[in-house]
Short mmCIF file of N, CA and C in Angstrom, two decimals:
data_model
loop_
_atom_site.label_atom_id
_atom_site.label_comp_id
_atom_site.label_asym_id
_atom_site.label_seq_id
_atom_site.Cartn_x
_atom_site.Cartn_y
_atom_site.Cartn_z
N UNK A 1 21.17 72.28 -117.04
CA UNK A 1 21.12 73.71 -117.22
C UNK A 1 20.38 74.00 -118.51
N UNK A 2 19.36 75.15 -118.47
CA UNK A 2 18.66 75.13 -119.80
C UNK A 2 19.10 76.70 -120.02
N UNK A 3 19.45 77.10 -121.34
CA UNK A 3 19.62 78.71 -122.27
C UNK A 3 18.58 78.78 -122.96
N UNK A 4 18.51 80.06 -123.23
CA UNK A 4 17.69 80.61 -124.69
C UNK A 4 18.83 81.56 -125.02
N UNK A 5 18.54 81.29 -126.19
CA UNK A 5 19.22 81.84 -127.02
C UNK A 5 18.43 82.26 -128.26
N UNK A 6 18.70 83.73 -128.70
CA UNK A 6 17.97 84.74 -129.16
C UNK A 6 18.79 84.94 -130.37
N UNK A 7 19.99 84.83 -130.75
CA UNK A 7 20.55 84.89 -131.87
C UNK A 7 22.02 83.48 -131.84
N UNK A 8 22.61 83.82 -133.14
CA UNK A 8 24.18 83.16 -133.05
C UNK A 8 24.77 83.47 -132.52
N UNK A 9 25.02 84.46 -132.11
CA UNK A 9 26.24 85.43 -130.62
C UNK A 9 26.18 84.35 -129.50
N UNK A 10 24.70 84.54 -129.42
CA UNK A 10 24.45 83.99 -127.73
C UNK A 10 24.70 82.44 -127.88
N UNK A 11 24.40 81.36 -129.23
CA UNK A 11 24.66 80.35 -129.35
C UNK A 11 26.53 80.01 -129.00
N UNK A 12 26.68 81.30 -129.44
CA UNK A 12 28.18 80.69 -129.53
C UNK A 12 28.61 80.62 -128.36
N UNK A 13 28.18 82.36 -127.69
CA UNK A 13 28.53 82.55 -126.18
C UNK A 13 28.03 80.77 -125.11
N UNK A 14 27.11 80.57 -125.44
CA UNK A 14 26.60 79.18 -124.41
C UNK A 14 27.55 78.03 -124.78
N UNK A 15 27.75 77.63 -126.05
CA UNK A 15 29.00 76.68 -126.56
C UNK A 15 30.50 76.94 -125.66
N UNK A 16 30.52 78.54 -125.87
CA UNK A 16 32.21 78.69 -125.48
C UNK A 16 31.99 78.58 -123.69
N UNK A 17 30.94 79.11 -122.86
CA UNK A 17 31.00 78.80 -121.44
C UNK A 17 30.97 77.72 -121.14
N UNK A 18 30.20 76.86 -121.90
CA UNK A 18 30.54 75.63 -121.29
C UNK A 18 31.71 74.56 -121.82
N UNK A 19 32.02 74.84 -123.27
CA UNK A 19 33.80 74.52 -123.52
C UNK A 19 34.77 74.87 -122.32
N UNK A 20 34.73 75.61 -122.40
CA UNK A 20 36.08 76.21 -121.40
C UNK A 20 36.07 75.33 -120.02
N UNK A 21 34.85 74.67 -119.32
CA UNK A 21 34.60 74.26 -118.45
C UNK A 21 35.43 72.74 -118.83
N UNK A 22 35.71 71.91 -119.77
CA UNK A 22 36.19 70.97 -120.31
C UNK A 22 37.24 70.94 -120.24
N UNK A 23 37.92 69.71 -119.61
CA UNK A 23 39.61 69.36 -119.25
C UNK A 23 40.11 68.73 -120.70
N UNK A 24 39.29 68.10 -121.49
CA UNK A 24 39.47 67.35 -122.33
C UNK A 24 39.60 65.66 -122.05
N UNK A 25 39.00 64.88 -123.33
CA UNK A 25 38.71 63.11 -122.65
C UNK A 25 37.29 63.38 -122.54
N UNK A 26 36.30 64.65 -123.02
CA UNK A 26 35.18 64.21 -122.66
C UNK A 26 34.38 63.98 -124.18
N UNK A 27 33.19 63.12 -124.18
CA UNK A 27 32.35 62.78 -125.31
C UNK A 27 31.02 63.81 -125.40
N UNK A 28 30.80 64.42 -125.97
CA UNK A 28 29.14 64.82 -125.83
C UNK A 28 28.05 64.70 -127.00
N UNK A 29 27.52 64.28 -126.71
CA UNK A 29 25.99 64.16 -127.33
C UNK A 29 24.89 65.05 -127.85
N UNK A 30 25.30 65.89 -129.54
CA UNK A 30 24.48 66.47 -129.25
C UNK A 30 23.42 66.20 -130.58
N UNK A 31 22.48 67.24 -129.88
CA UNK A 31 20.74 66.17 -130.13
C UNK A 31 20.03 67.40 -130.71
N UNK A 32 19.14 67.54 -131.89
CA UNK A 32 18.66 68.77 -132.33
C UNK A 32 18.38 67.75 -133.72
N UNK A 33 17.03 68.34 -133.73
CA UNK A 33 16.20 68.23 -135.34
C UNK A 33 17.06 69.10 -136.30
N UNK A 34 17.14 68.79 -137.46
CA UNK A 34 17.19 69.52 -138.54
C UNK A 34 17.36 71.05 -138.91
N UNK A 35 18.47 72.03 -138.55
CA UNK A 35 18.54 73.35 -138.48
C UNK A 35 18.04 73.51 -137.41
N UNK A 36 18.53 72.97 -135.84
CA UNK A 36 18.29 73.20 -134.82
C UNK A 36 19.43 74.39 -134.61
N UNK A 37 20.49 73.73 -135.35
CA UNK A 37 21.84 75.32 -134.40
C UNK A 37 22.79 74.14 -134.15
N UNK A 38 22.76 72.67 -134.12
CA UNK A 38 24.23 72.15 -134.09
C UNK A 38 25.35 72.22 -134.26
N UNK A 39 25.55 72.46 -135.49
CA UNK A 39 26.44 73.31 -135.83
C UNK A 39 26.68 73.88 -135.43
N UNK A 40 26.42 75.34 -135.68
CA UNK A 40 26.97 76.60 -135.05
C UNK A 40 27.02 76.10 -133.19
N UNK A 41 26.63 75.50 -132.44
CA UNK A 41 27.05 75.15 -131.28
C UNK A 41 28.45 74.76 -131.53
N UNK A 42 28.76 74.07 -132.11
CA UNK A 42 30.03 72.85 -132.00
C UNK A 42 31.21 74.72 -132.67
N UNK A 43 30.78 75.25 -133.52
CA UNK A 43 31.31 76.74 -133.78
C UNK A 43 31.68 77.20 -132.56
N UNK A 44 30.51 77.68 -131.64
CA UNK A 44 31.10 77.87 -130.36
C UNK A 44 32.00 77.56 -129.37
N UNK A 45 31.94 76.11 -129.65
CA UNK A 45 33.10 75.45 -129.29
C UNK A 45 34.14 75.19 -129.68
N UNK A 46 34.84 75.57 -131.30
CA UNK A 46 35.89 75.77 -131.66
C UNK A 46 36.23 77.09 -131.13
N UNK A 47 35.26 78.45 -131.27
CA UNK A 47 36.21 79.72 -130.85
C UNK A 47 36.55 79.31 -129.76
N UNK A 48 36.12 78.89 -128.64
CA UNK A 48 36.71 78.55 -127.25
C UNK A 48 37.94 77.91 -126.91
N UNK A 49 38.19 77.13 -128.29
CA UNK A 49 39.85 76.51 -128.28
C UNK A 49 40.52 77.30 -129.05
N UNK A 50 39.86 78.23 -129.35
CA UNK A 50 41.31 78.89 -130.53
C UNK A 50 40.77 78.52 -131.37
N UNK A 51 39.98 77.69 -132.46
CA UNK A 51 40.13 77.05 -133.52
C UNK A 51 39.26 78.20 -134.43
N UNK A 52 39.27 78.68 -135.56
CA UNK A 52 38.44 79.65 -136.47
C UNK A 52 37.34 78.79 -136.89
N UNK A 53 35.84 79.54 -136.22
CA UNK A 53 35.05 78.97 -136.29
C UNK A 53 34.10 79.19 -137.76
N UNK A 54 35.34 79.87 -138.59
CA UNK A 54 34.48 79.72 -139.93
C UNK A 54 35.17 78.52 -140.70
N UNK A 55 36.27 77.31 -139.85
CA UNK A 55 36.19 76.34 -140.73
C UNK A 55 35.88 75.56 -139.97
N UNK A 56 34.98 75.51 -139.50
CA UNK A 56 34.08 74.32 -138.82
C UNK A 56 32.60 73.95 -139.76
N UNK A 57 32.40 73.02 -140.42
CA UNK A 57 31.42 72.83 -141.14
C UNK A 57 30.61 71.63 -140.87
N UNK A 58 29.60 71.23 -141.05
CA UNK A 58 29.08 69.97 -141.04
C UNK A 58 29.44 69.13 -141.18
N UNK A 59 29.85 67.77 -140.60
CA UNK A 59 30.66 66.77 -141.46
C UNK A 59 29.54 65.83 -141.59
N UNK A 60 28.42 65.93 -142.31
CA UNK A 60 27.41 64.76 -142.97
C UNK A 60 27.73 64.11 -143.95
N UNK A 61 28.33 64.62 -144.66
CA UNK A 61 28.99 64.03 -146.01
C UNK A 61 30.67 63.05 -145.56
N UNK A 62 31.31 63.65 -144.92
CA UNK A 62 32.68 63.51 -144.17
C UNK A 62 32.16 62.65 -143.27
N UNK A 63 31.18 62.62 -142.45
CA UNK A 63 31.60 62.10 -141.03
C UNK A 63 32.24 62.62 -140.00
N UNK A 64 33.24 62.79 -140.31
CA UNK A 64 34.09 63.02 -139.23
C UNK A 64 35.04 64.56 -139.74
N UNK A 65 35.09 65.36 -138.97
CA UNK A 65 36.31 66.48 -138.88
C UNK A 65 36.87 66.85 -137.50
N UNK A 66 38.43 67.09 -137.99
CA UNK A 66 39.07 66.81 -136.87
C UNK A 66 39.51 68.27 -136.66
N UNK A 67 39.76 69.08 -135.87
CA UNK A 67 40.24 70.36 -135.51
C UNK A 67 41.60 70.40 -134.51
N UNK A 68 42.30 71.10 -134.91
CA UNK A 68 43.56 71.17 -133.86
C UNK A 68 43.61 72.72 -133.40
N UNK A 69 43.26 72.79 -131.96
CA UNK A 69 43.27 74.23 -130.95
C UNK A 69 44.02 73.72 -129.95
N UNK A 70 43.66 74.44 -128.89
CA UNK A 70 43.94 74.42 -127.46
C UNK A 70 43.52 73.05 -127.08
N UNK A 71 43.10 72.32 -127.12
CA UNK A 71 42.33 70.56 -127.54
C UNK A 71 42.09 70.46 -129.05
N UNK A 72 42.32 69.24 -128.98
CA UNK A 72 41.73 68.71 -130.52
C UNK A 72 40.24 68.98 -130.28
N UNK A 73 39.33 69.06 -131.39
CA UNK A 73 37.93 69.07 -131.18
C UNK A 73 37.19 68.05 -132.43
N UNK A 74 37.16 66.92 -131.77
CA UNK A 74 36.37 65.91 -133.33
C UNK A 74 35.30 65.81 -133.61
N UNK A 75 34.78 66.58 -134.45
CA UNK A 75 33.19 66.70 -134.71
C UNK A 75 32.72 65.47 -135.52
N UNK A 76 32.11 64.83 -135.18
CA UNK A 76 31.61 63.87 -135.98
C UNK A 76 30.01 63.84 -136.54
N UNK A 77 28.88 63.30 -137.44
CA UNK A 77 27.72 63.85 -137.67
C UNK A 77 27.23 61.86 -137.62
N UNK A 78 26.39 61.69 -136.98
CA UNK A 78 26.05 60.23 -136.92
C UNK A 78 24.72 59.81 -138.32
N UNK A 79 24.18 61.25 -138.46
CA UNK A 79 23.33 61.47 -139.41
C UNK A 79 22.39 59.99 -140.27
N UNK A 80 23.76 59.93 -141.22
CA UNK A 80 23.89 58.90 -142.64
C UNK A 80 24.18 57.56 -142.08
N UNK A 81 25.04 57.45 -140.52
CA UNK A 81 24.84 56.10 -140.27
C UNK A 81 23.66 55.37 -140.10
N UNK A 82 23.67 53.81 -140.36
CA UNK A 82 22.92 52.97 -139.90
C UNK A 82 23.03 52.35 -139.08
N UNK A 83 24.04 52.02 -138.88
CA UNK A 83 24.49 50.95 -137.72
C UNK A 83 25.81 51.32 -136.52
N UNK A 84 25.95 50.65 -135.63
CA UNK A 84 26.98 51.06 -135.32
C UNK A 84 28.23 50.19 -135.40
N UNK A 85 28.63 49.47 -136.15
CA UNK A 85 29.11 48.99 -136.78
C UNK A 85 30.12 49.91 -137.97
N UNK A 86 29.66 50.65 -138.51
CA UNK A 86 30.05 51.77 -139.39
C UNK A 86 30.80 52.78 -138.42
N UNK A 87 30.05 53.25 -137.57
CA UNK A 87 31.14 54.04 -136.69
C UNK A 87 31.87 53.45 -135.99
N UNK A 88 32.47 52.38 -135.49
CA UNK A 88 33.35 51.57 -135.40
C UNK A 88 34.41 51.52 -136.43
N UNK A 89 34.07 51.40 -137.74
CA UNK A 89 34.69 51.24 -139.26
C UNK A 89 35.79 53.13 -139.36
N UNK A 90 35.38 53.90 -138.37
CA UNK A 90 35.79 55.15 -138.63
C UNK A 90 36.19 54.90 -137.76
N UNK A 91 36.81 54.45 -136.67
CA UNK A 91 37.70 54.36 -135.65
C UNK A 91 37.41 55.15 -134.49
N UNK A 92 36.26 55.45 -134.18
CA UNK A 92 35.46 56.20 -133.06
C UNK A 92 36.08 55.98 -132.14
N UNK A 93 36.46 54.76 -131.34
CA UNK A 93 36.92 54.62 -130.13
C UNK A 93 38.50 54.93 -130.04
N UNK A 94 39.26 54.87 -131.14
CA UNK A 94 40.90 55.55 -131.26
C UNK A 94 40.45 57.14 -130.93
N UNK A 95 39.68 57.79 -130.95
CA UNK A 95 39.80 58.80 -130.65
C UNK A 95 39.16 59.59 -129.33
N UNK A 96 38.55 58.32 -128.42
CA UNK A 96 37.95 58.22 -127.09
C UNK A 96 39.40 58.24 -126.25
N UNK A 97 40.23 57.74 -126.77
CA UNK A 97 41.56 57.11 -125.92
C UNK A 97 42.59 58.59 -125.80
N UNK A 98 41.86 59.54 -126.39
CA UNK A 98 42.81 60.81 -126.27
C UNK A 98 42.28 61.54 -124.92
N UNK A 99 43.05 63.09 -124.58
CA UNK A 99 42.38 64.02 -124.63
C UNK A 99 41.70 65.16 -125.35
N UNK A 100 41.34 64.27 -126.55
CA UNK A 100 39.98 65.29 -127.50
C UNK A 100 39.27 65.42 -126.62
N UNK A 101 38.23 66.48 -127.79
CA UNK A 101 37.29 66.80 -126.89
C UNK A 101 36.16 66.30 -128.18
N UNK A 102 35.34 65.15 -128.37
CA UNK A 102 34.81 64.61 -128.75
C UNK A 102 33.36 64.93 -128.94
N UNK A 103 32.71 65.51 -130.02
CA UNK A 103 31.04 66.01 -130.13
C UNK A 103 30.74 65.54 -131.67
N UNK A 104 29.64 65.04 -130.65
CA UNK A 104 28.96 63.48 -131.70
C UNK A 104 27.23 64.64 -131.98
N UNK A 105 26.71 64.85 -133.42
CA UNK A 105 25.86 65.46 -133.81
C UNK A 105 25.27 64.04 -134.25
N UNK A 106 23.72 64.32 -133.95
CA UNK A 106 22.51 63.26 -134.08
C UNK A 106 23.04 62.11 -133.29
N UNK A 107 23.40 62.55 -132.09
CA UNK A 107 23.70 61.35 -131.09
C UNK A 107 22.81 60.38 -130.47
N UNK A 108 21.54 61.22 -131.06
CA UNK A 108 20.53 60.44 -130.58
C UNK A 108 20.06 58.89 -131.33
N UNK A 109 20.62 58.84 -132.20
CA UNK A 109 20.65 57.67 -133.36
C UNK A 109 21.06 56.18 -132.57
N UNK A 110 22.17 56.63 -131.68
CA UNK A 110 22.88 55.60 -131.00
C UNK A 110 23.03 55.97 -129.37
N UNK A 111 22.41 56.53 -129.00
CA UNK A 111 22.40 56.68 -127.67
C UNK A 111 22.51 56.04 -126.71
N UNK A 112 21.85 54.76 -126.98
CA UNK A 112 21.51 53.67 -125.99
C UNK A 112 23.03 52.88 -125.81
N UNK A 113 23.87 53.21 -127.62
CA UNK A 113 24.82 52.14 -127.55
C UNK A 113 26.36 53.01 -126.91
N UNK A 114 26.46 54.25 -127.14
CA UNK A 114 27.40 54.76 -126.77
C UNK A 114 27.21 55.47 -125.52
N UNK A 115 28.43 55.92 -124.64
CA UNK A 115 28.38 56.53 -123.31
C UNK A 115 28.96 58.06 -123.87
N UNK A 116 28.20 59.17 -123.18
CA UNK A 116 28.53 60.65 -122.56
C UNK A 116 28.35 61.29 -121.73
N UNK A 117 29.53 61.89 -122.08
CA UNK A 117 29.52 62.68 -120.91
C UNK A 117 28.70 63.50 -120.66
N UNK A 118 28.25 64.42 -121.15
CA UNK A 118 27.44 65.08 -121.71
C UNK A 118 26.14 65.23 -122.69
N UNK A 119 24.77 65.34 -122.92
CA UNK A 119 24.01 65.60 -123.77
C UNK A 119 23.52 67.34 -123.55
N UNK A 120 23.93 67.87 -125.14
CA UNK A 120 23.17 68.93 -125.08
C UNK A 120 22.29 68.80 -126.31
N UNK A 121 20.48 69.48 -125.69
CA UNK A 121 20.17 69.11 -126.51
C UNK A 121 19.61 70.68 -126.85
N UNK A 122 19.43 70.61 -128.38
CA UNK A 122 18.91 72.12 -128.95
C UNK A 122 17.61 72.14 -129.50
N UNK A 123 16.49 72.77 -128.90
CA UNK A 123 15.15 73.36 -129.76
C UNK A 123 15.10 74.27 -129.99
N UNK A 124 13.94 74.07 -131.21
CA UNK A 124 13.59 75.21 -132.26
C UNK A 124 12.33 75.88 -131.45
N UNK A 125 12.32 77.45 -130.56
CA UNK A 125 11.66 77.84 -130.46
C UNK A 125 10.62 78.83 -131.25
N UNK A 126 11.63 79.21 -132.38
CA UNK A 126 11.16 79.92 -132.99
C UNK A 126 12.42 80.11 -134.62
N UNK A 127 12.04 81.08 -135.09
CA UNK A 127 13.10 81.15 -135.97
C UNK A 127 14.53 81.30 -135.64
N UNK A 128 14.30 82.38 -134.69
CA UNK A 128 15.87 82.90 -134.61
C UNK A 128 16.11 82.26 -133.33
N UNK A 129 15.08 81.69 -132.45
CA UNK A 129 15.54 81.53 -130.51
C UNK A 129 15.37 80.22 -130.50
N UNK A 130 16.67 79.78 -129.82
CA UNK A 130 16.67 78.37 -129.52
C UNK A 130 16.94 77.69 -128.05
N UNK A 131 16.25 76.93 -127.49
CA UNK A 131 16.39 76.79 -125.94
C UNK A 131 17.42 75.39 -125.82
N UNK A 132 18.86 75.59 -125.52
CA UNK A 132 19.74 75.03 -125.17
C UNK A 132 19.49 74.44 -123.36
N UNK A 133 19.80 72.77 -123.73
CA UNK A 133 19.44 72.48 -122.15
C UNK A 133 20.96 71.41 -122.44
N UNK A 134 21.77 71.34 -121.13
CA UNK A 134 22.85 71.09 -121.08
C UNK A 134 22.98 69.94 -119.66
N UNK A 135 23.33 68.50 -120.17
CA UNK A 135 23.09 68.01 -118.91
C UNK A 135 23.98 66.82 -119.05
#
């Protein structure tokens, strides 16, 4: 499925339709250059559990943040890793064994080595419009 999206409203709106669609136990992959809108996607997907999507922040520095809503939501940022070995060291797979709902930013780093359910990936069409493809 591919969006455009014309502002943050609509980013969030595309995050929360397709959250809600989620039983929980699923992994997703998401994929976007540098101030693509990752973030604020994975935002979208906290309002969709309940969670206040003004404390959802980047976890590049962290790694990992964990959210408690309607599902847990574990944002993780693969960014700063090198190996996968290191995300192993953070206990990645203890938290496959739940029903979280699991979204891995710069998934593309390790793609080959991890399984999802999901990849969404986000481009920069322009400043403000970004074409969300969901698959």
């Amino acid at each position: 499925m591919k969006f455009l999206s014309h502002s943050l409203q609509k980013t969030f709106e595309i995050a929360s339709t397709f959250t809600k669609q989620l039983k929980g136990g699923e992994v997703i992959a998401l994929i976007g250059d540098l101030g693509a809108g990752k973030t604020h996607f994975v935002k979208g997907m906290a309002q969709a559990l309940g969670i206040n999507e003004e404390e959802v922040t980047s976890p590049t520095f962290s790694l990992m943040q964990i959210y408690a809503g309607a599902k847990t939501l574990v944002h993780l940022d693969l960014y700063r890793l090198e190996n996968l070995a290191q995300l192993q060291e953070l206990g990645f797979e203890d938290y496959l064994q739940t029903e979280n709902i699991v979204v891995v930013e710069w998934a593309d780093k390790f793609i080959q080595d991890l399984s999802f359910d999901f990849r969404v990936e986000i481009r920069k069409v322009d400043t403000t419009t970004r074409e969300i493809e969901i698959h």
